[in-house]
CSV table of C-alpha atoms and ligand atoms in Angstrom, one decimal:
chain,number,residue,atom,x,y,z
A,6,MET,CA,5.5,28.2,32.5
A,7,GLU,CA,8.7,26.3,32.4
A,8,LYS,CA,9.7,25.2,29.1
A,9,ILE,CA,11.0,21.5,28.3
A,10,ARG,CA,14.4,21.8,26.8
A,11,GLY,CA,17.0,19.7,25.2
A,12,LEU,CA,14.6,17.4,23.0
A,13,LYS,CA,15.8,17.7,19.6
A,14,PRO,CA,12.6,16.9,17.5
A,15,LEU,CA,10.5,19.5,19.3
A,16,TYR,CA,9.5,22.5,17.4
A,17,SER,CA,9.1,25.8,19.5
A,18,SER,CA,6.6,26.8,16.7
A,19,LEU,CA,5.7,25.1,13.3
A,20,LEU,CA,7.6,27.8,11.6
A,21,GLN,CA,10.7,25.6,12.3
A,22,GLY,CA,9.3,23.2,9.9
A,23,VAL,CA,9.9,25.4,7.1
A,24,GLY,CA,12.4,24.3,4.7
A,25,ASN,CA,14.5,21.0,4.7
A,26,THR,CA,12.2,19.3,2.2
A,27,PRO,CA,12.9,16.0,0.8
A,28,LEU,CA,14.9,15.7,-2.8
A,29,VAL,CA,13.4,12.6,-4.2
A,30,ARG,CA,14.6,10.5,-6.9
A,31,LEU,CA,12.0,10.3,-9.9
A,32,ASN,CA,12.6,6.6,-10.8
A,33,HIS,CA,10.2,6.3,-13.6
A,34,LEU,CA,11.1,9.4,-15.3
A,35,SER,CA,14.9,8.8,-15.0
A,36,GLU,CA,14.2,5.8,-16.5
A,37,GLU,CA,11.9,7.1,-19.3
A,38,LEU,CA,14.3,10.1,-20.3
A,39,GLY,CA,17.6,8.4,-19.7
A,40,CYS,CA,19.0,10.7,-16.9
A,41,GLU,CA,19.2,11.3,-13.4
A,42,ILE,CA,16.0,13.5,-12.3
A,43,TYR,CA,15.2,14.4,-8.7
A,44,GLY,CA,12.0,16.2,-7.5
A,45,LYS,CA,12.4,18.7,-4.6
A,46,VAL,CA,9.0,18.2,-2.9
A,47,GLU,CA,7.9,21.3,-1.4
A,48,ALA,CA,4.5,20.3,-0.2
A,49,PHE,CA,6.3,19.1,3.0
A,50,ASN,CA,6.4,22.9,4.3
A,51,PRO,CA,3.9,23.6,7.0
A,52,SER,CA,1.3,25.2,4.8
A,53,GLY,CA,2.0,23.1,1.9
A,54,SER,CA,4.1,25.0,-0.5
A,55,ILE,CA,7.5,26.3,-1.1
A,56,LYS,CA,6.1,30.0,-0.4
A,57,ASP,CA,6.7,29.2,3.4
A,58,ARG,CA,10.4,29.7,2.8
A,59,VAL,CA,9.6,33.3,1.2
A,60,VAL,CA,7.2,34.6,3.7
A,61,ASN,CA,8.9,33.3,6.8
A,62,TYR,CA,12.2,35.0,5.4
A,63,ILE,CA,10.7,38.2,4.3
A,64,ILE,CA,8.7,38.6,7.8
A,65,ASN,CA,11.8,37.6,9.8
A,66,LYS,CA,13.8,40.4,8.1
A,67,ALA,CA,11.1,42.8,8.3
A,68,GLU,CA,11.1,42.6,11.9
A,69,ILE,CA,14.8,42.9,12.2
A,70,GLU,CA,14.8,46.0,10.2
A,71,GLY,CA,11.8,47.2,12.1
A,72,LYS,CA,9.4,47.6,9.2
A,73,LEU,CA,6.9,45.2,10.7
A,74,LYS,CA,6.0,45.8,14.2
A,75,PRO,CA,3.3,44.2,16.8
A,76,GLY,CA,-0.3,45.2,15.7
A,77,MET,CA,0.3,45.8,12.0
A,78,THR,CA,-1.5,44.2,9.2
A,79,ILE,CA,0.5,42.3,6.5
A,80,VAL,CA,-0.9,42.8,2.9
A,81,ASP,CA,-0.3,41.3,-0.4
A,82,ALA,CA,-1.6,40.4,-3.8
A,83,THR,CA,-1.3,36.5,-4.2
A,84,SER,CA,-2.6,33.8,-6.5
A,85,GLY,CA,-2.9,31.5,-3.4
A,86,ASN,CA,0.1,29.8,-2.1
A,87,THR,CA,2.0,32.8,-0.9
A,88,GLY,CA,-1.6,34.1,0.9
A,89,LEU,CA,-1.7,30.7,2.6
A,90,SER,CA,1.9,31.2,3.8
A,91,ILE,CA,1.3,34.8,4.9
A,92,ALA,CA,-1.8,33.8,6.8
A,93,LEU,CA,0.0,31.2,8.7
A,94,VAL,CA,2.9,33.2,9.5
A,95,ALA,CA,0.6,36.1,10.7
A,96,LEU,CA,-1.4,33.9,12.8
A,97,ILE,CA,1.7,32.2,14.6
A,98,LYS,CA,3.2,35.5,15.1
A,99,GLY,CA,0.1,37.4,16.1
A,100,TYR,CA,-0.3,39.8,13.0
A,101,LYS,CA,-3.4,40.2,10.9
A,102,CYS,CA,-3.5,39.9,7.1
A,103,ILE,CA,-5.4,41.0,4.1
A,104,LEU,CA,-4.9,39.3,0.7
A,105,THR,CA,-6.1,40.2,-2.6
A,106,ILE,CA,-6.6,37.4,-4.9
A,107,LYS,CA,-7.7,36.7,-8.5
A,108,ASP,CA,-11.3,35.5,-8.4
A,109,ASN,CA,-10.6,32.3,-10.7
A,110,SER,CA,-8.4,31.0,-7.9
A,111,ALA,CA,-9.2,27.4,-6.7
A,112,PRO,CA,-12.1,27.7,-4.1
A,113,ALA,CA,-10.6,25.4,-1.8
A,114,LYS,CA,-7.6,27.8,-1.6
A,115,ILE,CA,-9.8,30.8,-0.7
A,116,GLU,CA,-11.6,28.7,1.9
A,117,GLN,CA,-8.2,27.7,3.3
A,118,LEU,CA,-7.1,31.2,3.7
A,119,GLN,CA,-10.3,32.2,5.4
A,120,LEU,CA,-9.8,29.5,7.9
A,121,TYR,CA,-6.3,30.4,8.8
A,122,GLY,CA,-7.8,34.0,9.5
A,123,ALA,CA,-7.0,36.0,6.6
A,124,ARG,CA,-9.3,38.5,5.1
A,125,VAL,CA,-9.5,37.7,1.3
A,126,ILE,CA,-10.5,40.4,-1.3
A,127,LYS,CA,-11.5,38.7,-4.7
A,128,CYS,CA,-10.5,40.7,-7.6
A,129,PRO,CA,-11.5,40.1,-11.2
A,130,ALA,CA,-9.1,37.8,-12.9
A,131,ASP,CA,-9.2,39.5,-16.4
A,132,ALA,CA,-8.5,43.2,-14.8
A,133,LYS,CA,-5.3,44.6,-16.6
A,134,PRO,CA,-2.5,44.9,-13.9
A,135,ASP,CA,-3.0,48.7,-14.1
A,136,ASP,CA,-7.0,48.6,-13.7
A,137,PRO,CA,-7.8,49.9,-10.3
A,138,LEU,CA,-9.6,46.5,-9.4
A,139,SER,CA,-6.8,44.2,-10.1
A,140,TYR,CA,-5.3,42.4,-7.4
A,141,TYR,CA,-2.2,44.4,-7.7
A,142,SER,CA,-3.7,47.6,-7.7
A,143,MET,CA,-6.2,46.8,-4.8
A,144,ALA,CA,-3.1,45.6,-2.5
A,145,GLN,CA,-1.2,48.6,-3.3
A,146,LYS,CA,-4.2,50.9,-2.5
A,147,ILE,CA,-4.9,49.2,0.7
A,148,VAL,CA,-1.6,49.7,1.7
A,149,ASN,CA,-1.3,53.4,0.7
A,150,ASP,CA,-4.7,54.1,2.5
A,151,ASN,CA,-3.7,52.3,5.7
A,152,PRO,CA,-0.4,53.6,7.5
A,153,ASN,CA,-0.4,50.5,9.9
A,154,THR,CA,0.1,47.9,7.1
A,155,PHE,CA,3.4,46.1,5.8
A,156,PHE,CA,3.3,45.5,2.1
A,157,LEU,CA,4.9,42.0,1.6
A,158,ASN,CA,5.2,42.7,-2.0
A,159,GLN,CA,6.3,39.5,-3.5
A,160,ASN,CA,6.7,40.7,-6.8
A,161,HIS,CA,9.2,43.3,-6.1
A,162,ASN,CA,10.9,42.6,-2.7
A,163,GLU,CA,14.4,41.9,-2.8
A,164,ASN,CA,14.2,39.7,0.4
A,165,HIS,CA,12.2,37.5,-2.0
A,166,PHE,CA,14.9,36.9,-4.2
A,167,LEU,CA,17.3,36.3,-1.2
A,168,ALA,CA,14.9,34.1,0.5
A,169,HIS,CA,15.5,31.5,-2.5
A,170,PHE,CA,19.0,32.3,-2.6
A,171,ASN,CA,19.8,31.5,1.0
A,172,SER,CA,17.1,28.8,1.6
A,173,THR,CA,16.1,26.6,-1.5
A,174,GLY,CA,19.3,27.4,-3.4
A,175,ASN,CA,21.8,26.7,-0.3
A,176,GLU,CA,19.9,23.5,0.6
A,177,LEU,CA,19.6,22.2,-2.9
A,178,TRP,CA,23.6,22.5,-3.2
A,179,GLN,CA,24.0,20.6,0.0
A,180,GLN,CA,21.5,17.7,-0.8
A,181,THR,CA,22.9,17.3,-4.1
A,182,GLN,CA,26.5,17.7,-2.8
A,183,GLY,CA,27.3,20.0,-5.8
A,184,GLN,CA,26.4,17.5,-8.4
A,185,ILE,CA,23.3,19.2,-9.8
A,186,THR,CA,23.6,20.2,-13.4
A,187,HIS,CA,20.3,21.6,-14.3
A,188,PHE,CA,17.4,23.2,-12.4
A,189,PHE,CA,14.0,23.6,-13.6
A,190,ALA,CA,11.1,25.4,-12.0
A,191,SER,CA,7.8,26.8,-12.9
A,192,ALA,CA,7.9,30.8,-13.0
A,193,SER,CA,5.3,33.1,-11.7
A,194,THR,CA,6.9,35.8,-9.8
A,195,GLY,CA,10.2,34.0,-11.0
A,196,GLY,CA,11.5,34.2,-7.3
A,197,THR,CA,12.1,30.5,-7.1
A,198,VAL,CA,13.9,30.2,-10.2
A,199,SER,CA,16.1,33.4,-10.0
A,200,GLY,CA,17.0,33.0,-6.5
A,201,THR,CA,17.7,29.3,-6.4
A,202,GLY,CA,19.3,29.6,-9.8
A,203,ALA,CA,21.5,32.3,-8.6
A,204,PHE,CA,22.6,30.4,-5.6
A,205,LEU,CA,23.7,27.5,-7.8
A,206,LYS,CA,25.5,29.4,-10.3
A,207,ALA,CA,27.4,31.2,-7.7
A,208,GLN,CA,28.7,27.7,-6.8
A,209,ASN,CA,29.0,26.3,-10.1
A,210,SER,CA,28.5,28.6,-13.2
A,211,LYS,CA,28.0,25.8,-15.4
A,212,ILE,CA,24.7,24.9,-13.9
A,213,LYS,CA,22.0,25.3,-16.3
A,214,VAL,CA,18.8,27.3,-14.9
A,215,ILE,CA,15.5,26.7,-16.9
A,216,CYS,CA,12.0,27.9,-16.2
A,217,ALA,CA,8.6,26.9,-17.4
A,218,ASP,CA,6.4,29.7,-18.6
A,219,SER,CA,2.9,29.5,-20.1
A,220,LYS,CA,1.6,30.7,-23.5
A,221,GLY,CA,0.4,34.1,-23.2
A,222,SER,CA,2.7,34.9,-20.4
A,223,VAL,CA,5.0,38.0,-20.3
A,224,LEU,CA,8.0,36.1,-19.1
A,225,LYS,CA,9.5,34.6,-22.0
A,226,PRO,CA,9.3,37.5,-24.5
A,227,TYR,CA,11.1,39.6,-21.8
A,228,HIS,CA,13.8,36.9,-21.0
A,229,GLU,CA,14.7,36.7,-24.9
A,230,GLU,CA,14.0,40.3,-26.0
A,231,GLY,CA,14.1,42.2,-22.9
A,232,ILE,CA,10.7,43.7,-23.8
A,233,TYR,CA,7.3,43.7,-21.8
A,234,LEU,CA,4.5,42.9,-24.2
A,235,LYS,CA,1.6,44.4,-21.9
A,236,ASP,CA,-1.1,43.0,-24.1
A,237,LEU,CA,-0.3,39.4,-24.1
A,238,LYS,CA,-3.0,37.6,-22.3
A,239,LYS,CA,-2.2,35.0,-19.9
A,240,ALA,CA,-3.7,31.9,-21.5
A,241,THR,CA,-2.9,29.3,-18.8
A,242,SER,CA,-5.3,28.0,-16.3
A,243,LEU,CA,-2.2,26.5,-14.4
A,244,GLU,CA,-1.8,28.3,-11.1
A,245,GLY,CA,1.7,29.3,-10.5
A,246,VAL,CA,2.9,29.3,-14.3
A,247,GLY,CA,3.1,32.4,-16.2
A,248,LYS,CA,2.7,36.2,-15.3
A,249,ASP,CA,1.2,39.3,-16.8
A,250,ILE,CA,3.9,41.8,-15.2
A,251,ILE,CA,7.5,41.7,-15.0
A,252,PRO,CA,8.3,41.3,-11.4
A,253,SER,CA,11.7,42.7,-10.3
A,254,VAL,CA,12.4,39.2,-8.6
A,255,PHE,CA,12.4,37.8,-12.1
A,256,ARG,CA,16.2,38.0,-13.0
A,257,LYS,CA,16.6,37.3,-16.7
A,258,ASP,CA,20.3,37.3,-16.6
A,259,ILE,CA,20.3,34.2,-14.2
A,260,ILE,CA,17.8,32.3,-16.3
A,261,ASP,CA,19.3,30.1,-19.4
A,262,GLU,CA,16.2,29.2,-21.0
A,263,CYS,CA,12.2,29.9,-20.7
A,264,MET,CA,10.4,27.0,-21.9
A,265,GLU,CA,6.7,27.5,-23.1
A,266,ILE,CA,5.0,24.7,-21.5
A,267,ASP,CA,1.8,23.0,-22.8
A,268,ASN,CA,-1.0,23.0,-20.2
A,269,ASP,CA,-2.5,19.6,-20.9
A,270,ALA,CA,1.0,17.8,-21.1
A,271,SER,CA,1.6,19.4,-18.0
A,272,ILE,CA,-1.5,18.3,-16.4
A,273,GLN,CA,-0.7,14.7,-17.6
A,274,ASN,CA,2.8,14.9,-16.0
A,275,ALA,CA,1.2,15.8,-12.8
A,276,LYS,CA,-1.1,12.9,-12.8
A,277,ASP,CA,1.6,10.5,-13.9
A,278,LEU,CA,3.8,11.9,-11.2
A,279,LEU,CA,1.0,10.7,-8.7
A,280,VAL,CA,0.7,7.2,-10.2
A,281,GLN,CA,4.1,6.3,-11.1
A,282,GLU,CA,6.2,8.1,-8.2
A,283,GLY,CA,3.4,8.5,-5.5
A,284,ILE,CA,4.2,12.4,-5.5
A,285,PHE,CA,0.8,14.2,-5.3
A,286,ALA,CA,1.7,17.6,-6.5
A,287,GLY,CA,0.0,20.7,-8.3
A,288,GLY,CA,0.1,21.2,-12.1
A,289,SER,CA,3.1,23.6,-11.9
A,290,SER,CA,5.1,20.6,-11.0
A,291,GLY,CA,4.0,18.9,-14.3
A,292,ALA,CA,4.9,22.0,-15.9
A,293,ALA,CA,8.5,21.4,-14.8
A,294,ILE,CA,8.7,18.3,-16.2
A,295,ASP,CA,7.0,19.3,-19.3
A,296,ALA,CA,10.0,22.0,-19.4
A,297,LEU,CA,12.4,19.3,-18.9
A,298,LYS,CA,11.2,17.2,-21.6
A,299,LEU,CA,11.0,20.2,-24.1
A,300,TYR,CA,14.6,20.9,-23.1
A,301,ILE,CA,15.8,17.6,-23.8
A,302,LYS,CA,14.1,17.6,-27.3
A,303,LYS,CA,15.6,21.2,-27.9
A,304,TYR,CA,19.2,20.4,-26.6
A,305,PRO,CA,19.6,16.5,-27.3
A,306,HIS,CA,23.4,16.8,-27.0
A,307,ASP,CA,23.4,18.7,-23.5
A,308,LYS,CA,24.1,16.1,-21.1
A,309,ILE,CA,22.2,16.2,-17.8
A,310,GLY,CA,24.1,14.8,-15.2
A,311,MET,CA,21.5,15.6,-12.4
A,312,ALA,CA,18.5,17.5,-13.1
A,313,VAL,CA,16.3,18.9,-10.2
A,314,LEU,CA,12.8,20.0,-10.5
A,315,SER,CA,10.8,22.3,-8.2
A,316,PHE,CA,7.5,20.6,-7.0
A,317,PRO,CA,6.1,23.8,-5.3
A,318,ASP,CA,2.9,22.5,-3.8
A,319,HIS,CA,0.3,19.6,-3.2
A,320,GLY,CA,-2.2,18.3,-5.5
A,321,ILE,CA,-4.9,18.1,-3.0
A,322,LYS,CA,-5.4,21.7,-3.4
A,323,TYR,CA,-6.5,21.0,-7.2
A,324,MET,CA,-9.2,18.4,-6.2
A,325,GLY,CA,-11.8,19.0,-8.8
A,326,LYS,CA,-9.7,21.5,-11.0
A,327,ILE,CA,-6.9,19.2,-12.1
A,328,TYR,CA,-7.7,15.9,-10.3
A,329,LYS,CA,-10.8,14.1,-10.4
A,330,SER,CA,-11.8,10.5,-10.0
A,331,ASP,CA,-15.1,9.5,-11.7
A,332,ALA,CA,-15.0,5.9,-10.5
A,333,PRO,CA,-17.5,5.5,-7.7
A,334,ALA,CA,-16.6,3.4,-4.6
A,335,GLU,CA,-17.7,-0.2,-4.8
A,336,ASP,CA,-20.6,-1.3,-2.5
A,337,ALA,CA,-19.4,-3.7,0.3
A,338,ALA,CA,-22.5,-5.9,-0.6
A,339,ASP,CA,-21.1,-6.6,-4.2
A,340,PHE,CA,-17.5,-7.2,-3.4
A,341,PHE,CA,-17.8,-10.9,-3.2
A,342,LYS,CA,-20.3,-11.5,-6.1
B,414,PMP,N1,3.7,27.0,-8.6
B,414,PMP,C1,3.2,27.5,-7.7
B,414,PMP,C2,1.8,26.5,-7.3
B,414,PMP,C3,2.9,28.5,-7.0
B,414,PMP,O1,1.8,29.0,-6.1
B,414,PMP,C4,3.9,29.4,-7.6
B,414,PMP,C5,3.8,30.9,-7.1
B,414,PMP,N2,2.6,31.8,-7.4
B,414,PMP,C6,4.7,29.1,-8.5
B,414,PMP,C7,4.7,27.8,-8.9
B,414,PMP,C8,5.9,30.0,-9.1
B,414,PMP,O2,6.8,30.3,-8.1
B,414,PMP,P1,7.6,31.7,-8.3
B,414,PMP,O3,6.5,32.7,-7.9
B,414,PMP,O4,8.7,31.6,-7.2
B,414,PMP,O5,7.9,31.8,-9.8
């Protein structure tokens, strides 16, 4: 078939829509906190989250390096968004995929993965990382037992770090024309905060890189004391904030500060973001806002010239979990009464 050529807005596949997301001034929050604050709205990616950048980059690299070949199955342990990106890239490129997921993930996320054609294995959320039934162990076992698989391994894949370095970091530097002074992002694998932060610091070492972590996560103690407190229990219910292992993509040397966010305040921030700025984002976006507020309280004399907050995904994924509207719609017959 002859292809149509030369028309700029045409994508040859949806994957060309990965990245180049809008950077939006948060008008209310900037007024409220008295500094310039911008949100990087990653819901504009094709599967609705920042993870499209990561998965697209890792899979392209794996194909070039000959580690991923036609007919293979992509496997990973994922709390949801990475899985959706894997499922999308796999379907577009013709791979199969198997995803291990925690059984407390939002039901809509699981259904969505299946609609994209992924095989989803639910694993007990309370299993310790080294438990054979944990989602980490299950992914590893599936890969070990099946030679025709490619382990995406988002927690420990160097190309995950490089994806954010080359994509998110570079893009932010261009979009802010080098004026960014502070970068805030929720950390789970820590890939976003580390890779983006590393690129920004390589351009200007004075830029501060701050991550939002949750109560009970192992990341903050590791960042501050270099220790892995295996027995901590991840207390958050916010997807995408906090971790129970130390991923090697979490680079503590790049991160200036880990702020322990408050769940309820983060959820309220996300709700405010919707009604004040019109940005419908997940709870981890609210956590980045909480980290900013806590940072300003802790360092009132650190001048924020331009803060950028990562908003990793769309709020629609959390309907019924974070977002609810109890008000019934009004009946037409009652409207003019
Ligand atoms: N927010 C959401 C909604 C996520 O899905 C994730 C990743 N699981 C994050 C934040 C954290 O991103 P990262 O893994 O790059 O630290």
